[in-house]
């Protein structure tokens, strides 16, 4: 039995919860627009729909939903994609509508959304990437962002034509987070492992012919700053065909110099222990290598003799000041490589009519309530996910902050209704948005039409012995949607 103070607190919490999730259904619906259909959008929708007066319309720029769960999460991590099952149940809710193939800020202005909905939640993620800012970065063949490479193997329509040239033995990935590990794993994995996944056929075909045997993952700071997670690190170190190379002495020295701090940071201590653990002996030789380098900043992409293709990357060696700040030493090393992937972070962008922090790539906000340039709360405008806190963190982190944002929306709904019931006068919602002249030409895809694409992709996958074969062109997706519409008519 809980003591009285806890019982009282629990009663208050239950009361507050009940008020937030009020089930009054007599009045007109409260219409909420959510922009972006990644985990942040779906988790926000899930919470808002607990209030039975709320209707959610979700706008997505692509004809297909789920954001980075579909286009980011690695194909050999199918278990991570199980969250889609939960999102599917939200999609089936009759107070939820999906409007795919609509880019807000483009064919539909943000202002049109705000004036046709009571509340608007922005969860459109981070669709740009950070550059290295080195010589020849944009001119040489063989240099790609991890974002475009990941999009290419995962079938994102924007990157279907990337066609990276894998006719080189060595690739460099700059950046030391899980995305860098994903890129390295896809490049080094035995093809038979990838054939069982939903990786796109065009990528499989290129990887079958790939000459890449050696991958270098390079970071500008030390082991205390790596952003890998233990599970992903263990997975790549356990690859039977790949030798894992690292300066173990340097990692061990760092660990012994920071013993006290590491006792308080157990996850990092564990990570560093994994990093220096010798690999299990393999049954067969390991023809491929993965080398992790510390204390190196890329300074230039070096061209080959034709001047057109990458031949090496020049790095400046660093030392760490105050244990965390990388400072160039003026000495340089070159790593020969025909491929360079920059994996130094995704970046959010603004849309017209929105106050945006371009440096951090986020919409400034207070617990999810969007702020204007004066730092004041913009009534009824919210932000969730990577657009809210920046492009870091896994799906679970995104779920937690979507929970925070949706709690703010529910609190504001409650307060607006308490102020005056007609504070939330009836609004037109999607009919108002899609009726505007610019939006009339938009070919919006519904959730049931997405399910037609989904069924087709699964069917095509089955023929190839894979969970799905994704359609990679928007035109092809829309063609299927039109066929589904015609069959229904
Ligand atoms: C390569 C990669 C691998 C990852 N692997 C894992 C993993 O294995 N496990 C894990 O837990 N997490 C993983 N993550 C992290 C996870 O994907 C993110 O935490 C999560 O997707 C962020 O959710 P979001 O909704 O904020 O953004 P997103 O998932 O990016 O969703 C944003 C959506 O908004 C849409 N959109 C963009 N602009 C507009 C617009 N103007 N109008 C309408 N719609 C728009 C986009 O098309 C997209 O569908 C990975 C991330 C990356 C980049």
Coordinates of C-alpha atoms and ligand atoms in Angstrom, one line a residue:
X1 CA 0.0 0.0 0.0
X2 CA 1.3 3.5 -0.8
X3 CA 1.7 6.1 2.0
X4 CA -1.0 8.8 2.1
X5 CA 1.0 11.5 0.4
X6 CA 1.8 9.2 -2.6
X7 CA -1.9 8.2 -2.7
X8 CA -3.0 11.8 -2.9
X9 CA -0.4 12.5 -5.6
X10 CA -1.6 9.5 -7.5
X11 CA -5.2 10.6 -7.2
X12 CA -4.3 14.1 -8.5
X13 CA -2.3 12.6 -11.4
X14 CA -5.2 10.3 -12.3
X15 CA -7.6 13.3 -12.1
X16 CA -5.3 15.4 -14.3
X17 CA -5.0 12.5 -16.8
X18 CA -8.7 12.1 -17.0
X19 CA -9.1 15.8 -17.7
X20 CA -6.5 15.8 -20.4
X21 CA -8.1 12.8 -22.1
X22 CA -11.6 14.2 -21.8
X23 CA -14.1 12.1 -23.8
X24 CA -16.7 14.8 -24.3
X25 CA -17.8 14.2 -27.9
X26 CA -20.9 16.3 -28.2
X27 CA -19.3 19.4 -29.8
X28 CA -17.5 19.6 -33.1
X29 CA -14.1 17.9 -33.4
X30 CA -10.9 19.4 -32.4
X31 CA -8.7 19.3 -35.5
X32 CA -5.0 18.8 -35.3
X33 CA -2.6 18.8 -38.2
X34 CA 0.7 16.8 -37.9
X35 CA 3.4 17.6 -40.5
X36 CA 5.6 14.6 -41.1
X37 CA 4.9 10.9 -40.7
X38 CA 8.0 9.6 -38.9
X39 CA 8.0 8.2 -35.4
X40 CA 7.6 11.7 -33.9
X41 CA 4.4 12.3 -35.9
X42 CA 2.9 8.9 -35.2
X43 CA 3.7 8.9 -31.5
X44 CA 2.2 12.4 -31.2
X45 CA -0.9 11.2 -33.0
X46 CA -1.2 8.2 -30.8
X47 CA -1.3 10.3 -27.7
X48 CA -3.6 13.0 -29.1
X49 CA -6.2 10.4 -30.2
X50 CA -6.7 9.4 -26.6
X51 CA -8.8 12.5 -26.4
X52 CA -11.9 11.3 -28.2
X53 CA -12.8 14.7 -29.5
X54 CA -9.5 15.0 -31.4
X55 CA -9.2 14.3 -35.1
X56 CA -5.7 14.1 -36.6
X57 CA -4.7 14.8 -40.2
X58 CA -1.1 13.9 -41.0
X59 CA 0.6 15.5 -44.0
X60 CA 3.6 13.8 -45.5
X61 CA 5.8 14.9 -48.4
X62 CA 6.2 11.4 -49.8
X63 CA 3.4 9.1 -50.9
X64 CA 4.5 6.6 -48.2
X65 CA 4.6 7.0 -44.4
X66 CA 7.1 6.2 -41.6
X67 CA 10.0 8.6 -42.3
X68 CA 13.4 7.2 -41.2
X69 CA 11.9 3.9 -40.0
X70 CA 11.5 3.1 -43.7
X71 CA 14.3 5.2 -45.2
X72 CA 16.9 5.3 -42.4
X73 CA 16.9 2.1 -40.3
X74 CA 19.3 -0.4 -41.8
X75 CA 17.7 -3.3 -43.7
X76 CA 19.5 -5.9 -41.6
X77 CA 17.7 -4.5 -38.5
X78 CA 14.2 -5.7 -39.2
X79 CA 13.3 -5.9 -35.5
X80 CA 13.6 -2.1 -35.2
X81 CA 11.0 -1.7 -37.9
X82 CA 8.4 -3.5 -35.8
X83 CA 7.3 -0.1 -34.5
X84 CA 5.5 0.1 -37.8
X85 CA 2.9 -2.4 -36.5
X86 CA 1.9 0.2 -33.9
X87 CA 1.8 3.0 -36.4
X88 CA -0.5 0.8 -38.6
X89 CA -3.0 0.6 -35.8
X90 CA -3.0 4.4 -35.6
X91 CA -3.4 4.6 -39.3
X92 CA -6.6 2.4 -39.0
X93 CA -8.2 4.8 -36.4
X94 CA -11.2 6.4 -38.0
X95 CA -10.3 9.8 -36.4
X96 CA -7.0 9.7 -38.3
X97 CA -6.3 10.6 -41.9
X98 CA -3.1 10.4 -43.9
X99 CA -2.4 12.9 -46.7
X100 CA 0.7 11.6 -48.4
X101 CA 2.5 13.3 -51.3
X102 CA 2.0 16.8 -49.8
X103 CA 5.0 18.9 -49.0
X104 CA 4.1 21.5 -46.5
X105 CA 5.8 24.8 -47.2
X106 CA 5.7 24.0 -50.9
X107 CA 2.4 23.2 -52.6
X108 CA 0.6 23.8 -49.3
X109 CA 1.9 26.8 -47.2
X110 CA 2.2 26.4 -43.4
X111 CA -0.2 29.3 -43.0
X112 CA -2.9 27.4 -44.9
X113 CA -2.5 24.5 -42.4
X114 CA -2.6 26.8 -39.3
X115 CA -5.7 28.7 -40.4
X116 CA -7.6 25.4 -41.1
X117 CA -6.7 23.5 -38.0
X118 CA -7.0 24.3 -34.3
X119 CA -3.5 23.0 -33.5
X120 CA -0.5 22.2 -35.7
X121 CA 2.4 19.9 -34.8
X122 CA 5.6 20.1 -36.9
X123 CA 7.5 16.8 -37.0
X124 CA 9.1 16.9 -40.4
X125 CA 12.5 15.7 -39.2
X126 CA 15.9 16.7 -40.5
X127 CA 16.2 16.3 -44.2
X128 CA 19.6 17.8 -44.9
X129 CA 23.1 16.8 -43.9
X130 CA 26.1 18.6 -42.5
X131 CA 29.1 19.1 -44.8
X132 CA 32.8 18.6 -43.9
X133 CA 33.8 21.9 -45.5
X134 CA 37.0 20.4 -47.0
X135 CA 38.7 21.1 -50.4
X136 CA 37.1 19.2 -53.4
X137 CA 34.2 17.9 -51.3
X138 CA 31.6 18.8 -53.8
X139 CA 33.5 18.3 -57.0
X140 CA 35.1 14.8 -56.8
X141 CA 33.3 11.6 -57.7
X142 CA 33.3 9.1 -54.9
X143 CA 32.2 11.5 -52.1
X144 CA 28.7 11.0 -50.7
X145 CA 26.8 11.9 -47.6
X146 CA 25.8 8.9 -45.5
X147 CA 22.3 10.3 -45.8
X148 CA 22.2 9.8 -49.5
X149 CA 23.9 6.4 -49.4
X150 CA 21.5 5.2 -46.7
X151 CA 18.6 6.6 -48.8
X152 CA 19.9 4.8 -51.8
X153 CA 20.1 1.4 -50.3
X154 CA 16.7 1.9 -48.5
X155 CA 14.9 3.1 -51.6
X156 CA 14.3 6.8 -50.9
X157 CA 13.0 8.3 -54.2
X158 CA 15.4 11.3 -53.9
X159 CA 18.5 9.0 -54.0
X160 CA 17.4 6.1 -56.2
X161 CA 19.9 7.3 -58.9
X162 CA 22.9 7.9 -56.7
X163 CA 24.7 4.9 -58.2
X164 CA 27.8 5.0 -55.9
X165 CA 30.9 3.6 -57.7
X166 CA 31.9 0.7 -55.5
X167 CA 34.8 -0.2 -57.7
X168 CA 37.4 0.6 -55.0
X169 CA 39.0 -1.5 -52.3
X170 CA 38.9 1.2 -49.6
X171 CA 36.1 3.4 -48.2
X172 CA 36.3 6.1 -45.5
X173 CA 33.5 7.1 -43.3
X174 CA 34.0 10.3 -41.4
X175 CA 31.9 10.4 -38.1
X176 CA 31.6 8.0 -35.2
X177 CA 27.9 7.4 -34.6
X178 CA 25.6 4.5 -35.4
X179 CA 24.9 5.8 -38.9
X180 CA 28.6 5.4 -39.7
X181 CA 28.4 1.8 -38.4
X182 CA 25.4 1.1 -40.6
X183 CA 27.2 2.4 -43.7
X184 CA 30.3 0.3 -42.8
X185 CA 28.2 -2.8 -42.1
X186 CA 26.3 -2.6 -45.4
X187 CA 29.6 -2.2 -47.3
X188 CA 31.3 -5.1 -45.5
X189 CA 28.4 -7.6 -45.0
X190 CA 28.4 -10.9 -46.9
X191 CA 25.9 -10.5 -49.7
X192 CA 24.0 -13.6 -48.6
X193 CA 23.1 -11.8 -45.4
X194 CA 21.8 -8.7 -47.2
X195 CA 19.8 -10.8 -49.8
X196 CA 17.4 -11.8 -47.0
X197 CA 16.6 -8.2 -46.1
X198 CA 14.4 -5.5 -47.6
X199 CA 17.4 -3.7 -49.1
X200 CA 16.6 -2.5 -52.6
X201 CA 17.5 -4.7 -55.6
X202 CA 19.5 -1.9 -57.2
X203 CA 21.7 -1.7 -54.1
X204 CA 22.1 -5.5 -53.9
X205 CA 23.2 -5.6 -57.5
X206 CA 25.8 -2.9 -56.9
X207 CA 27.0 -4.5 -53.7
X208 CA 27.4 -7.9 -55.4
X209 CA 29.9 -6.3 -57.7
X210 CA 31.5 -4.2 -55.0
X211 CA 35.3 -4.3 -54.5
X212 CA 35.2 -2.6 -51.1
X213 CA 37.2 -4.7 -48.6
X214 CA 38.5 -2.1 -46.2
X215 CA 36.5 0.6 -44.3
X216 CA 38.0 3.3 -42.1
X217 CA 35.8 5.0 -39.6
X218 CA 37.4 8.3 -38.6
X219 CA 36.6 10.6 -35.7
X220 CA 38.2 14.0 -34.8
X221 CA 38.2 13.3 -31.1
X222 CA 38.8 10.4 -28.8
X223 CA 37.1 7.2 -27.4
X224 CA 35.3 9.3 -24.8
X225 CA 33.4 11.1 -27.5
X226 CA 32.3 8.2 -29.8
X227 CA 28.6 8.0 -30.3
X228 CA 28.2 4.3 -31.1
X229 CA 25.8 2.3 -29.0
X230 CA 27.0 -1.0 -27.5
X231 CA 24.6 -3.2 -29.4
X232 CA 25.7 -1.8 -32.8
X233 CA 29.4 -1.9 -31.9
X234 CA 29.1 -5.5 -30.7
X235 CA 27.3 -6.5 -33.9
X236 CA 30.0 -5.0 -36.2
X237 CA 32.9 -6.5 -34.1
X238 CA 31.2 -9.8 -34.4
X239 CA 31.2 -9.9 -38.2
X240 CA 32.8 -13.2 -39.1
X241 CA 34.4 -11.9 -42.3
X242 CA 35.8 -8.6 -41.0
X243 CA 38.9 -8.0 -38.8
X244 CA 38.3 -5.1 -36.3
X245 CA 41.4 -2.9 -36.0
X246 CA 41.8 -0.2 -33.3
X247 CA 44.6 1.3 -31.3
X248 CA 43.7 -0.7 -28.1
X249 CA 46.6 0.9 -26.2
X250 CA 45.3 4.3 -26.8
X251 CA 41.8 3.3 -25.7
X252 CA 43.1 1.6 -22.6
X253 CA 45.2 4.6 -21.7
X254 CA 42.1 6.9 -22.0
X255 CA 40.2 4.5 -19.8
X256 CA 42.8 4.5 -17.1
X257 CA 43.2 8.3 -17.2
X258 CA 39.4 8.7 -16.7
X259 CA 38.7 5.9 -14.3
X260 CA 36.8 8.2 -11.8
X261 CA 34.6 9.8 -14.5
X262 CA 33.9 6.5 -16.1
X263 CA 32.7 4.9 -12.9
X264 CA 29.9 7.4 -12.9
X265 CA 29.2 6.8 -16.6
X266 CA 28.6 3.1 -16.8
X267 CA 27.2 2.9 -20.4
X268 CA 30.3 4.6 -21.7
X269 CA 32.6 2.5 -19.6
X270 CA 30.8 -0.6 -21.0
X271 CA 31.2 0.8 -24.5
X272 CA 35.0 1.3 -24.1
X273 CA 35.3 -2.2 -22.6
X274 CA 33.7 -3.6 -25.8
X275 CA 35.9 -1.5 -28.0
X276 CA 39.1 -3.1 -26.6
X277 CA 37.8 -6.6 -26.3
X278 CA 39.7 -9.0 -28.6
X279 CA 37.5 -10.4 -31.4
X280 CA 36.3 -14.0 -31.0
X281 CA 38.5 -16.3 -33.2
X282 CA 36.8 -16.8 -36.5
X283 CA 36.1 -20.2 -38.2
X284 CA 37.5 -18.9 -41.5
X285 CA 39.9 -16.1 -42.5
X286 CA 38.7 -12.5 -42.2
X287 CA 39.5 -11.0 -45.6
X288 CA 37.9 -7.6 -44.8
X289 CA 38.9 -5.0 -42.3
X290 CA 37.2 -2.2 -40.3
X291 CA 39.6 0.3 -38.8
X292 CA 38.6 2.8 -36.2
X293 CA 40.8 6.0 -36.1
X294 CA 40.7 8.7 -33.5
X295 CA 42.1 12.3 -33.4
X296 CA 41.9 13.1 -37.1
X297 CA 40.1 15.9 -38.9
X298 CA 39.6 15.7 -42.7
X299 CA 41.2 18.6 -44.4
X300 CA 41.1 17.8 -48.2
X301 CA 39.8 15.3 -50.6
X302 CA 42.8 14.3 -52.9
X303 CA 41.9 13.7 -56.6
X304 CA 43.3 10.9 -58.7
X305 CA 45.5 11.5 -61.8
X306 CA 42.4 12.2 -63.9
X307 CA 41.4 15.0 -61.4
X308 CA 37.9 13.7 -61.4
X309 CA 37.8 10.9 -58.7
X310 CA 38.7 10.7 -55.1
X311 CA 42.1 9.0 -54.5
X312 CA 42.8 9.7 -50.8
X313 CA 41.7 11.9 -47.9
X314 CA 44.1 14.1 -46.2
X315 CA 43.7 14.3 -42.4
X316 CA 45.2 16.6 -39.8
X317 CA 46.2 14.9 -36.6
X318 CA 44.6 16.3 -33.5
X319 CA 45.3 16.5 -29.8
X320 CA 42.6 17.0 -27.2
X321 CA 42.5 20.1 -25.1
X322 CA 40.5 19.9 -21.8
X323 CA 39.8 16.2 -22.8
X324 CA 37.2 17.2 -25.3
X325 CA 38.3 19.9 -27.8
X326 CA 40.1 18.7 -30.9
X327 CA 43.0 21.0 -31.8
X328 CA 45.0 20.4 -35.0
X329 CA 48.7 19.7 -34.5
X330 CA 49.9 20.7 -38.0
X331 CA 50.9 17.2 -38.9
X332 CA 49.0 15.4 -41.6
X333 CA 48.3 11.9 -42.8
X334 CA 46.7 10.6 -46.0
X335 CA 44.5 7.5 -46.2
X336 CA 44.1 6.3 -49.8
X337 CA 40.4 5.6 -50.6
X338 CA 38.1 5.8 -53.6
X339 CA 35.0 6.4 -51.5
X340 CA 34.3 8.9 -48.8
X341 CA 31.1 9.1 -46.8
X342 CA 30.5 12.0 -44.5
X343 CA 28.4 10.9 -41.5
X344 CA 28.7 14.0 -39.3
X345 CA 25.0 14.5 -38.7
X346 CA 21.7 15.3 -40.3
X347 CA 20.3 18.8 -40.3
X348 CA 16.8 20.2 -40.1
X349 CA 15.6 23.1 -42.4
X350 CA 13.0 25.8 -42.0
X351 CA 9.9 26.2 -44.1
X352 CA 8.5 29.6 -45.2
X353 CA 6.6 31.4 -42.4
X354 CA 8.4 29.6 -39.6
X355 CA 10.9 31.0 -37.1
X356 CA 13.9 28.6 -37.4
X357 CA 17.3 28.2 -35.7
X358 CA 19.4 27.4 -38.8
X359 CA 22.6 26.9 -36.7
X360 CA 21.1 24.1 -34.6
X361 CA 18.7 23.0 -37.4
X362 CA 15.7 23.1 -35.0
X363 CA 12.4 25.0 -34.4
X364 CA 13.1 26.9 -31.1
X365 CA 10.6 25.6 -28.6
X366 CA 9.7 25.3 -24.9
X367 CA 8.9 21.6 -24.2
X368 CA 7.5 21.4 -27.7
X369 CA 5.6 24.7 -27.8
X370 CA 7.1 26.6 -30.8
X371 CA 8.6 30.0 -30.1
X372 CA 8.8 33.1 -32.2
X373 CA 11.9 35.2 -32.8
X374 CA 11.3 37.1 -29.5
X375 CA 11.2 33.8 -27.6
X376 CA 7.4 34.0 -27.1
X377 CA 5.2 31.0 -27.5
X378 CA 3.4 30.9 -30.8
X379 CA -0.2 29.9 -29.9
X380 CA -1.2 26.4 -31.1
X381 CA 2.0 25.6 -32.9
X382 CA 4.2 22.7 -31.7
X383 CA 7.2 20.7 -32.7
X384 CA 8.3 17.1 -32.0
X385 CA 11.1 14.7 -32.9
X386 CA 14.4 15.6 -34.6
X387 CA 13.0 19.0 -35.7
X388 CA 12.5 19.8 -32.0
X389 CA 15.7 18.6 -30.3
X390 CA 18.1 18.1 -33.2
X391 CA 19.0 15.0 -35.2
X392 CA 20.2 12.7 -32.4
X393 CA 18.6 9.8 -30.5
X394 CA 16.9 6.6 -31.4
X395 CA 13.2 5.9 -31.9
X396 CA 12.6 5.5 -28.2
X397 CA 14.1 9.0 -27.5
X398 CA 11.8 10.4 -30.2
X399 CA 8.9 8.7 -28.6
X400 CA 9.7 10.3 -25.2
X401 CA 9.8 13.8 -26.7
X402 CA 6.7 13.2 -28.8
X403 CA 5.0 12.3 -25.5
X404 CA 6.2 15.6 -24.0
X405 CA 4.9 17.6 -27.0
X406 CA 1.5 15.9 -27.1
X407 CA 1.1 16.5 -23.3
X408 CA 1.5 20.2 -24.1
X409 CA -1.1 20.1 -26.8
X410 CA -3.5 18.3 -24.6
X411 CA -2.9 20.7 -21.8
X412 CA -3.5 23.7 -24.1
X413 CA -6.7 22.0 -25.5
X414 CA -8.0 21.7 -22.0
X415 CA -7.1 25.3 -21.1
X416 CA -8.6 26.7 -24.3
X417 CA -11.8 24.8 -23.6
X418 CA -11.9 25.9 -20.0
X419 CA -11.4 29.6 -21.1
X420 CA -14.5 29.3 -23.4
X421 CA -16.0 26.4 -25.3
X422 CA -16.3 28.4 -28.5
X423 CA -12.6 29.4 -28.2
X424 CA -12.2 26.4 -30.6
X425 CA -14.7 27.4 -33.3
X426 CA -15.3 24.9 -36.1
X427 CA -12.5 24.8 -38.7
X428 CA -12.4 23.2 -42.2
X429 CA -9.3 21.0 -41.8
X430 CA -8.2 19.2 -44.9
X431 CA -11.1 20.4 -47.0
X432 CA -9.9 24.0 -46.4
X433 CA -6.3 23.2 -47.0
X434 CA -6.8 21.1 -50.2
X435 CA -9.4 23.5 -51.6
X436 CA -6.9 26.3 -52.0
X437 CA -6.0 27.0 -55.6
X438 CA -2.3 26.0 -55.2
X439 CA -3.2 22.7 -53.5
X440 CA -6.0 21.7 -55.9
X441 CA -3.4 20.0 -58.2
X442 CA -2.0 17.9 -55.4
X443 CA -2.6 14.2 -55.6
X444 CA -3.0 13.3 -52.0
X445 CA -2.4 9.6 -51.0
X446 CA -4.6 8.2 -48.2
X447 CA -3.6 5.6 -45.7
X448 CA -5.6 2.9 -47.5
X449 CA -3.9 3.8 -50.7
X450 CA -0.5 3.4 -49.0
X451 CA -1.7 0.0 -47.9
X452 CA -2.1 -0.9 -51.7
X453 CA 1.6 0.1 -52.2
X454 CA 2.5 -1.8 -49.1
X455 CA 0.7 -5.0 -50.3
X456 CA 2.4 -4.7 -53.8
X457 CA 5.9 -4.2 -52.2
X458 CA 5.4 -7.3 -50.0
X459 CA 4.2 -9.3 -53.0
X460 CA 7.3 -8.3 -55.1
X461 CA 9.5 -9.1 -52.1
X462 CA 8.1 -12.5 -51.7
X463 CA 9.0 -13.4 -55.3
X464 CA 12.6 -12.5 -54.4
X465 CA 12.6 -14.2 -51.0
X466 CA 12.7 -10.9 -49.1
X467 CA 10.2 -9.2 -46.8
X468 CA 9.5 -6.5 -49.3
X469 CA 10.9 -4.9 -52.5
X470 CA 10.4 -1.2 -52.2
X471 CA 9.1 0.9 -55.0
X472 CA 11.7 3.6 -55.4
X473 CA 10.0 6.1 -57.7
X474 CA 7.2 8.5 -56.7
X475 CA 5.7 8.2 -60.2
X476 CA 5.5 4.4 -59.8
X477 CA 3.9 4.7 -56.3
X478 CA 1.3 7.1 -57.7
X479 CA 0.6 4.8 -60.7
X480 CA -0.2 2.1 -58.2
X481 CA -2.4 4.4 -56.2
X482 CA -4.3 5.4 -59.3
X483 CA -4.8 1.7 -60.2
X484 CA -6.1 1.1 -56.7
X485 CA -8.5 4.0 -57.0
X486 CA -9.8 2.8 -60.4
X487 CA -10.3 -0.7 -59.0
X488 CA -12.4 0.7 -56.2
X489 CA -14.5 3.0 -58.4
Ligands
LIG1 C1 20.5 6.1 -41.0 C2 19.7 6.1 -39.7 C3 19.5 4.9 -39.1 C4 18.8 4.8 -37.9 N1 18.6 3.6 -37.3 C5 18.0 3.5 -36.1 C6 17.8 2.3 -35.5 O1 18.3 1.3 -35.9 N2 17.1 2.3 -34.3 C7 16.5 3.4 -33.8 O2 15.9 3.3 -32.7 N3 16.7 4.6 -34.4 C8 17.4 4.7 -35.5 N4 17.5 5.9 -36.2 C9 16.9 7.1 -35.5 C10 15.4 7.3 -35.9 O3 15.2 7.0 -37.2 C11 15.0 8.7 -35.5 O4 15.1 8.9 -34.1 C12 13.5 9.0 -35.9 O5 13.2 8.6 -37.2 C13 13.2 10.5 -35.8 O6 11.9 10.7 -36.1 P1 11.2 12.0 -36.7 O7 9.8 11.7 -36.8 O8 11.6 13.2 -35.9 O9 11.9 12.2 -38.2 P2 11.7 11.4 -39.5 O10 11.7 9.9 -39.2 O11 12.8 11.9 -40.4 O12 10.3 11.7 -40.1 C14 10.1 13.0 -40.7 C15 9.0 12.8 -41.8 O13 8.7 14.1 -42.3 C16 8.6 14.1 -43.7 N5 8.7 15.5 -44.2 C17 9.9 16.2 -44.4 N6 9.6 17.4 -44.8 C18 8.3 17.5 -44.9 C19 7.4 18.6 -45.3 N7 7.8 19.8 -45.7 N8 6.0 18.4 -45.4 C20 5.6 17.1 -45.0 N9 6.4 16.1 -44.6 C21 7.7 16.3 -44.6 C22 9.7 13.2 -44.1 O14 9.5 12.7 -45.5 C23 9.6 12.1 -43.1 O15 8.7 11.1 -43.5 C24 18.2 6.0 -37.3 C25 18.4 7.2 -38.0 C26 19.1 7.3 -39.2 C27 19.3 8.6 -39.9

